[in-house]
PDB file of C-alpha atoms in Angstrom:
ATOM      1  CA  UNK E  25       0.000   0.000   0.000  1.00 38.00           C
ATOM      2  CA  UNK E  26       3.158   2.008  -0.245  1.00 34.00           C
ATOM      3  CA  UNK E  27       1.361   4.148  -2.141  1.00 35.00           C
ATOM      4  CA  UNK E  28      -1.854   4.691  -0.413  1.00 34.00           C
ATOM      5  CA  UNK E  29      -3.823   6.225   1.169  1.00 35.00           C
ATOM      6  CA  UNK E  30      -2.178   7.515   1.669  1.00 34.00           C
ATOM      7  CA  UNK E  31      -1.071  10.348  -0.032  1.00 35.00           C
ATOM      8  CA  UNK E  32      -3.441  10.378  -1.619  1.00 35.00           C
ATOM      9  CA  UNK E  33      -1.816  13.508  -1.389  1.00 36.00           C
ATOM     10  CA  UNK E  34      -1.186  15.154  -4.128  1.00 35.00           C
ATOM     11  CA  UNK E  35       0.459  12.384  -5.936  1.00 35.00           C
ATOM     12  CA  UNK E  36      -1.181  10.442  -7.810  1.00 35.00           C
ATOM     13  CA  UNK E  37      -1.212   7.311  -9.827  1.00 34.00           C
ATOM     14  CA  UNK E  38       1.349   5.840 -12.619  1.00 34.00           C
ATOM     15  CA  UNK E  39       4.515   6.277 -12.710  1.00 33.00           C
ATOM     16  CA  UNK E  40       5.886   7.095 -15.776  1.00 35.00           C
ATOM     17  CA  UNK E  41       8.615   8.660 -17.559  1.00 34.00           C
ATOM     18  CA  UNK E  42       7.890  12.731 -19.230  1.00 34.00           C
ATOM     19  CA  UNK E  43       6.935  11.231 -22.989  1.00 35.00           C
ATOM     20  CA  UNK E  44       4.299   8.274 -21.549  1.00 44.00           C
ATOM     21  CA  UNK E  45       2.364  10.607 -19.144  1.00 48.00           C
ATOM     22  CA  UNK E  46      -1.151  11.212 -19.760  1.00 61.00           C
ATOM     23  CA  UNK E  47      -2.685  14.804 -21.523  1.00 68.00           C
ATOM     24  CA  UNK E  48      -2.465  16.955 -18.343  1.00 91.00           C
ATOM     25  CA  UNK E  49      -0.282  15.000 -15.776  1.00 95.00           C
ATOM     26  CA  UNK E  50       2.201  17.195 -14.213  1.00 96.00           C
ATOM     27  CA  UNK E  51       3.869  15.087 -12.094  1.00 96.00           C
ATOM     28  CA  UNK E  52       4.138  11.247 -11.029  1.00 97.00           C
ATOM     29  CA  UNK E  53       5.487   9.868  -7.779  1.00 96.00           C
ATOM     30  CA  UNK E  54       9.434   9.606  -7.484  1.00 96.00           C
ATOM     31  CA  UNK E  55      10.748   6.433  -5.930  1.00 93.00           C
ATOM     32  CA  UNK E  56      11.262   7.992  -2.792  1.00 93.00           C
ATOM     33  CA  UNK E  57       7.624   8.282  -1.805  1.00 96.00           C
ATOM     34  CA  UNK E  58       6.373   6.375   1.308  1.00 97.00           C
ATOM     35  CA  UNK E  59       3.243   5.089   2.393  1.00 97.00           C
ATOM     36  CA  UNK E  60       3.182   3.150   5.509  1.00 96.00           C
ATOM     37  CA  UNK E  61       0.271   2.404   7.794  1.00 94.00           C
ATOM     38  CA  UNK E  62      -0.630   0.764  11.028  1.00 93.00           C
ATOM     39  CA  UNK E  63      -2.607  -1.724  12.843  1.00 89.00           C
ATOM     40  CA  UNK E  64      -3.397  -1.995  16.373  1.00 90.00           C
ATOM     41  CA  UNK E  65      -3.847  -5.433  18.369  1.00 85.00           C
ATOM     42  CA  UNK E  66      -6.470  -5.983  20.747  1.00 83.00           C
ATOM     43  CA  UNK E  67      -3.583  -6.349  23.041  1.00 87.00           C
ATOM     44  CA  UNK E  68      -2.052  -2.912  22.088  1.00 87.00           C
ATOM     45  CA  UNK E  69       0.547  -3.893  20.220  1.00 89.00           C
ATOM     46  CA  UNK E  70       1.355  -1.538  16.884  1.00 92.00           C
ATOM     47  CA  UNK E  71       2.113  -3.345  13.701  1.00 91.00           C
ATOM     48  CA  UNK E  72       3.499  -1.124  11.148  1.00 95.00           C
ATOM     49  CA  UNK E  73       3.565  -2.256   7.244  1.00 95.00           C
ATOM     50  CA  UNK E  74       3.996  -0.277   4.092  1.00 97.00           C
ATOM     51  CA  UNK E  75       3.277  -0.436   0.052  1.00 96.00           C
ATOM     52  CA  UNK E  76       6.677  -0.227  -1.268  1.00 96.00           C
ATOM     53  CA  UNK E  77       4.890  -0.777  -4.685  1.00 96.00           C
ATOM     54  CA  UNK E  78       3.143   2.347  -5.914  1.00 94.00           C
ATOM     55  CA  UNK E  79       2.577   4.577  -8.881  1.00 95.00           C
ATOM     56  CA  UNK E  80       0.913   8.173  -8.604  1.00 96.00           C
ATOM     57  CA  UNK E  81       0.397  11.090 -10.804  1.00 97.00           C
ATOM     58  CA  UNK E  82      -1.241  14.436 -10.361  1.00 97.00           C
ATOM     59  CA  UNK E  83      -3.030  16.061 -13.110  1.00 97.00           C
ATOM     60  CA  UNK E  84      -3.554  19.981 -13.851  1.00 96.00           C
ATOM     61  CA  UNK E  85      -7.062  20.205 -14.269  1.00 96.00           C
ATOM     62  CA  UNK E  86      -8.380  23.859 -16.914  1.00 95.00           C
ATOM     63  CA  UNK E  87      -9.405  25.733 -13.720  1.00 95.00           C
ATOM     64  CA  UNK E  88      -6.168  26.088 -12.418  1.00 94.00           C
ATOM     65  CA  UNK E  89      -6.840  22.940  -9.684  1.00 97.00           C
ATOM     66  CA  UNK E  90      -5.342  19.759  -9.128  1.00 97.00           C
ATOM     67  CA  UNK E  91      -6.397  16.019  -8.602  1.00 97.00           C
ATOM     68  CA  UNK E  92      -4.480  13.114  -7.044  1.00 97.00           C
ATOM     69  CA  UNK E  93      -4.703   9.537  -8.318  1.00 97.00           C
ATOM     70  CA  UNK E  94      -2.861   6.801  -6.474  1.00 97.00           C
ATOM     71  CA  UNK E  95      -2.253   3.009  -6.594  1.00 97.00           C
ATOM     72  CA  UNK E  96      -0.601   0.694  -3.939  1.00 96.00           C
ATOM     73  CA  UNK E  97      -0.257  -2.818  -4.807  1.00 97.00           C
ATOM     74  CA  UNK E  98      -1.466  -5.330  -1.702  1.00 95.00           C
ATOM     75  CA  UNK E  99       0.711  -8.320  -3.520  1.00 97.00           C
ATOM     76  CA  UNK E 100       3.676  -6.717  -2.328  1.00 97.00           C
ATOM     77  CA  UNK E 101       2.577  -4.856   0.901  1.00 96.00           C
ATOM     78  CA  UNK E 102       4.241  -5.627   3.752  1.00 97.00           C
ATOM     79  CA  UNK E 103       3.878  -5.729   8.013  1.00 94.00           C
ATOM     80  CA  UNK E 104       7.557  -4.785   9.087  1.00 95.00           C
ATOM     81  CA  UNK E 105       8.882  -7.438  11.166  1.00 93.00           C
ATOM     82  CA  UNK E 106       6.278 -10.067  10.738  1.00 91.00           C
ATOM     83  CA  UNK E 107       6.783 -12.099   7.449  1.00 94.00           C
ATOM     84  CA  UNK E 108       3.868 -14.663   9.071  1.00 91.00           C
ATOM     85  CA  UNK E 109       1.836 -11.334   9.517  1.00 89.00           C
ATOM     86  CA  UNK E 110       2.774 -10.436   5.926  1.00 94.00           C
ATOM     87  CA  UNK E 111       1.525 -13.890   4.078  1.00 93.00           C
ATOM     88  CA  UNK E 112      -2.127 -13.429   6.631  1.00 89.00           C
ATOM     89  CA  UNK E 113      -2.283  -9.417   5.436  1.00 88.00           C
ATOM     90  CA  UNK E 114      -2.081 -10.216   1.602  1.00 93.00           C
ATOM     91  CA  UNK E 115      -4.203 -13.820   2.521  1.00 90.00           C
ATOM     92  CA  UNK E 116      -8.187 -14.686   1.409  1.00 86.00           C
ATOM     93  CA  UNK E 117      -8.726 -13.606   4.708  1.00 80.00           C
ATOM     94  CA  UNK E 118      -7.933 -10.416   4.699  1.00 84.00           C
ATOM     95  CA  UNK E 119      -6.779  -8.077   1.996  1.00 87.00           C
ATOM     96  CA  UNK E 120      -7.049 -11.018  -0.600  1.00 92.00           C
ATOM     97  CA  UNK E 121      -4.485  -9.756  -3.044  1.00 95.00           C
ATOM     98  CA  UNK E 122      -5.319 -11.979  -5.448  1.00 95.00           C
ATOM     99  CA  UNK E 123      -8.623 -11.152  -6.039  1.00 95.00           C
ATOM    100  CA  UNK E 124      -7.762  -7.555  -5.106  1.00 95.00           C
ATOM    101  CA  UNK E 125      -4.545  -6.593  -5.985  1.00 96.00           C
ATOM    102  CA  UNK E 126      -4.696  -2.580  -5.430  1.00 96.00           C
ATOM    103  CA  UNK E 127      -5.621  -0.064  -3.202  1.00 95.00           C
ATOM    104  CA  UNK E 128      -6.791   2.960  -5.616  1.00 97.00           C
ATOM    105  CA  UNK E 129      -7.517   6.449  -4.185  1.00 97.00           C
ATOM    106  CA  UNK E 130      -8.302   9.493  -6.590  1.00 98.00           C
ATOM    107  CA  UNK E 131      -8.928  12.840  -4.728  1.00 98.00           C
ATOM    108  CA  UNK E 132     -11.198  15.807  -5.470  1.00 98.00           C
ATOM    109  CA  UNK E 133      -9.973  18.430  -7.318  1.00 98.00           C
ATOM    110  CA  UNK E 134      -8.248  20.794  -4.945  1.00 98.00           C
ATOM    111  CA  UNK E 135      -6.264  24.035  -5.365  1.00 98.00           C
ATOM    112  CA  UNK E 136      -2.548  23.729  -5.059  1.00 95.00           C
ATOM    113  CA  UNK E 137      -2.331  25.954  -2.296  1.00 97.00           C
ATOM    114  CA  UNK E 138      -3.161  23.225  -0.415  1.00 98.00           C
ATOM    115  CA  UNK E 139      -0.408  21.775  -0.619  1.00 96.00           C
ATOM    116  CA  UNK E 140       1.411  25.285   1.097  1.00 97.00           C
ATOM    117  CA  UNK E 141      -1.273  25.610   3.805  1.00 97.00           C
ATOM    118  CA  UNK E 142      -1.935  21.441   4.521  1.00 97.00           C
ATOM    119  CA  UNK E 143      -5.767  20.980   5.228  1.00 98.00           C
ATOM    120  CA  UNK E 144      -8.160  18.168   4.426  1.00 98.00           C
ATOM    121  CA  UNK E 145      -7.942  16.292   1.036  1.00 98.00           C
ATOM    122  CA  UNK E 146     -11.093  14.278   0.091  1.00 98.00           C
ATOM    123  CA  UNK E 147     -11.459  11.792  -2.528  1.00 98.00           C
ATOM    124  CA  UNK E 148     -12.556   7.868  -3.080  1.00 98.00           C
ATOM    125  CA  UNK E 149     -11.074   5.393  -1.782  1.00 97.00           C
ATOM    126  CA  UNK E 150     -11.299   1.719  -3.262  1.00 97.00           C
ATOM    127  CA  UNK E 151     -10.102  -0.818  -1.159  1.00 93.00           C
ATOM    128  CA  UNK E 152     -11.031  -4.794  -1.316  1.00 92.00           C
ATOM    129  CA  UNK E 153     -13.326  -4.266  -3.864  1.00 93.00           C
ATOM    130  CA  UNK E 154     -15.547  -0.942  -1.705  1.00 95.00           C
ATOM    131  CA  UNK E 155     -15.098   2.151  -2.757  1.00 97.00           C
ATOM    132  CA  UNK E 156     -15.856   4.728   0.166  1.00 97.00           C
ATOM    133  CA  UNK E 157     -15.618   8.614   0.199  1.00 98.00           C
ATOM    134  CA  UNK E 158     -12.555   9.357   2.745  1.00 97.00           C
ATOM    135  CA  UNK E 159     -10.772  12.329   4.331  1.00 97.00           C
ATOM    136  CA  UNK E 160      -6.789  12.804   4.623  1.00 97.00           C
ATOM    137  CA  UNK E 161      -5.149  15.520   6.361  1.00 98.00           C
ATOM    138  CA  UNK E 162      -1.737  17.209   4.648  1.00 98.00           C
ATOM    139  CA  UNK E 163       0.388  18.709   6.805  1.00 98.00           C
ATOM    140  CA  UNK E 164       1.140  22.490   6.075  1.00 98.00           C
ATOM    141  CA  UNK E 165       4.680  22.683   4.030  1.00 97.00           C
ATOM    142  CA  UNK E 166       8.053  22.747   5.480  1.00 96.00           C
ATOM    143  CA  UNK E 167       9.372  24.122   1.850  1.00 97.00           C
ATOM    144  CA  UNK E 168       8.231  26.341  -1.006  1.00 96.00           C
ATOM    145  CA  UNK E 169       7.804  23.346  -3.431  1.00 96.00           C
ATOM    146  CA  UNK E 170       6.186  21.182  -2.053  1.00 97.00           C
ATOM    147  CA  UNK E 171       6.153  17.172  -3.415  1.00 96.00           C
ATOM    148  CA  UNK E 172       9.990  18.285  -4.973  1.00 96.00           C
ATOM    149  CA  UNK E 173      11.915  19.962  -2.440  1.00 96.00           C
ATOM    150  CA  UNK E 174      10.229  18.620   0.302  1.00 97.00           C
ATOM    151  CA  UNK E 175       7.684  15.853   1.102  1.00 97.00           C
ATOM    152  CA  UNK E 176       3.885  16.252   1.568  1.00 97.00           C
ATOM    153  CA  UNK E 177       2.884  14.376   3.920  1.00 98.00           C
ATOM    154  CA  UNK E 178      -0.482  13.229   4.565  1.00 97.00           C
ATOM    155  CA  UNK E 179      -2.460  11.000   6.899  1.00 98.00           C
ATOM    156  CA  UNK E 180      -5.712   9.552   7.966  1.00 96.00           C
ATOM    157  CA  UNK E 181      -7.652   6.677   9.074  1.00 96.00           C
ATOM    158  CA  UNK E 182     -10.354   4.077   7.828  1.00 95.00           C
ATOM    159  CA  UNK E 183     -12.186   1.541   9.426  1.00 93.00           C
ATOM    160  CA  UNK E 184     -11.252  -2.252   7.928  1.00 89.00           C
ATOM    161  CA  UNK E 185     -15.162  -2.939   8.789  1.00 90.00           C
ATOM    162  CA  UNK E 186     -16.083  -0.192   6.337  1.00 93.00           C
ATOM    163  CA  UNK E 187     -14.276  -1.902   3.536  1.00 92.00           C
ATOM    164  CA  UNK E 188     -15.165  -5.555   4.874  1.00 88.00           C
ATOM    165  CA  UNK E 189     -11.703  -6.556   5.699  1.00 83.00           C
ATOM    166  CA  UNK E 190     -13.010  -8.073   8.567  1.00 74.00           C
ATOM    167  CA  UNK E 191     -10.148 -10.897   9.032  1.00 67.00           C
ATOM    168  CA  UNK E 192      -8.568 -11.095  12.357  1.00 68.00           C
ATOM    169  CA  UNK E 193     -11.281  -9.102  13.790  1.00 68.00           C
ATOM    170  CA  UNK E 194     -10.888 -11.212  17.329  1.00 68.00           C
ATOM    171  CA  UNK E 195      -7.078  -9.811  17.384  1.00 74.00           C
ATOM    172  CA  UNK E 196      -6.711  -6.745  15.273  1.00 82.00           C
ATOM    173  CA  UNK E 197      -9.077  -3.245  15.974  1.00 87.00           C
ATOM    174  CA  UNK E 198     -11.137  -1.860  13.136  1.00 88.00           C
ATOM    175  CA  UNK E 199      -8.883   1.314  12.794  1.00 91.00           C
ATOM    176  CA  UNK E 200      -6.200   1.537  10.221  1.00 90.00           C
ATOM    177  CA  UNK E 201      -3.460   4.345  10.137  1.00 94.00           C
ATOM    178  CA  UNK E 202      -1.952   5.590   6.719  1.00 95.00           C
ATOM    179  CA  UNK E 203       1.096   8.166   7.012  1.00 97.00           C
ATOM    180  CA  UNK E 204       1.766   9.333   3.009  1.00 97.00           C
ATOM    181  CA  UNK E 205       4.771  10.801   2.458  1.00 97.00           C
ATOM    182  CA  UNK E 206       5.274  11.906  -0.734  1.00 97.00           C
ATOM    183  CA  UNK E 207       7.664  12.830  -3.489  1.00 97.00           C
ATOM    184  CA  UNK E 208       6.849  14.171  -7.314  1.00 97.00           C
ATOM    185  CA  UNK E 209       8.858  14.137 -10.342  1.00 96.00           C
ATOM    186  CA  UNK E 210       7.201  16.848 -12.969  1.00 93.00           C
ATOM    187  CA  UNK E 211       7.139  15.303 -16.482  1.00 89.00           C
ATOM    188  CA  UNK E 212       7.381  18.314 -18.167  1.00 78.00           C
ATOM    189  CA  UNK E 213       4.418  19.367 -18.695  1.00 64.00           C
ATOM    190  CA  UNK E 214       4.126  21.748 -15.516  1.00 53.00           C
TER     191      UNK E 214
END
């Protein structure tokens, strides 16, 4: 889910070099992008995983706005520390990669000084084979480029009920975590 959720953030989906990106894409997600989330245990015990497969792209949209699209790949996610925990997470049971492979997101349109100012990004979120409306939160800027010379980071949180990834519901809690952090490589057409 490296790509999640999380950023949802102004990222976006496909990565791509300059000459394959889509009419309007301004950027794609660089390598470096993260997307990590968390799980809690009925016991209180915090298992953190991540999508380290991911593509991303944000498009400039003709009023001036921007919109996010995002894909994390569950084959590959991962629970940091846990290989068992890995082979359950990607498992029938729960996120059931083979019959769901991705976690898409695509956002609203929202104006890019969003980005500057951090604030709530909205968009739909299709996970398991539901698609819900969801909320992430960016994080105000720590740079004057935002996605380039810094990261934008993002988070939120979705309930596994809501997207009936019910598995392990005797060990795990309903709430998820996603922390985005994410980086942009323009493709030329910015």
């Amino acid at each position: 889910m490296r790509a999640w959720i999380a950023t949802l953030l102004l990222a976006g989906v496909g990565i791509g070099v300059a000459a394959a990106a889509a009419p309007g894409v301004i950027a794609v997600l660089d390598p470096a992008s993260q997307f990590e989330f968390s799980l809690q245990t009925r016991w209180g015990q915090t298992l953190a995983g991540k999508f380290p497969d991911n593509e991303g792209d944000v498009t400039a949209l003709p009023d001036g706005r921007r919109q996010v699209r995002l894909k994390l790949s569950t084959r590959t996610l991962e629970i940091l520390d846990h290989p068992r925990y890995t082979r359950f997470a990607r498992g029938p049971r729960f996120f059931d990669a083979e019959r769901f492979p991705d976690v898409t997101f695509l956002s609203d349109p929202y104006p890019v000084a969003l980005l500057h100012s951090g604030g709530e990004l909205h968009g739909r979120l299709r996970m398991h084979g539901v698609e819900r409306r969801e909320r992430f939160v960016l994080s105000p800027a720590e740079c004057a480029d935002p996605g380039r010379g810094c990261a934008i980071v993002a988070r939120g949180a979705v309930r596994r009920s809501d997207y009936d990834l019910d598995g392990w519901s005797m060990a795990m809690r309903d709430e998820v975590r996603f922390s985005l952090h994410v980086r942009l490589r323009d493709t030329g057409a910015r």
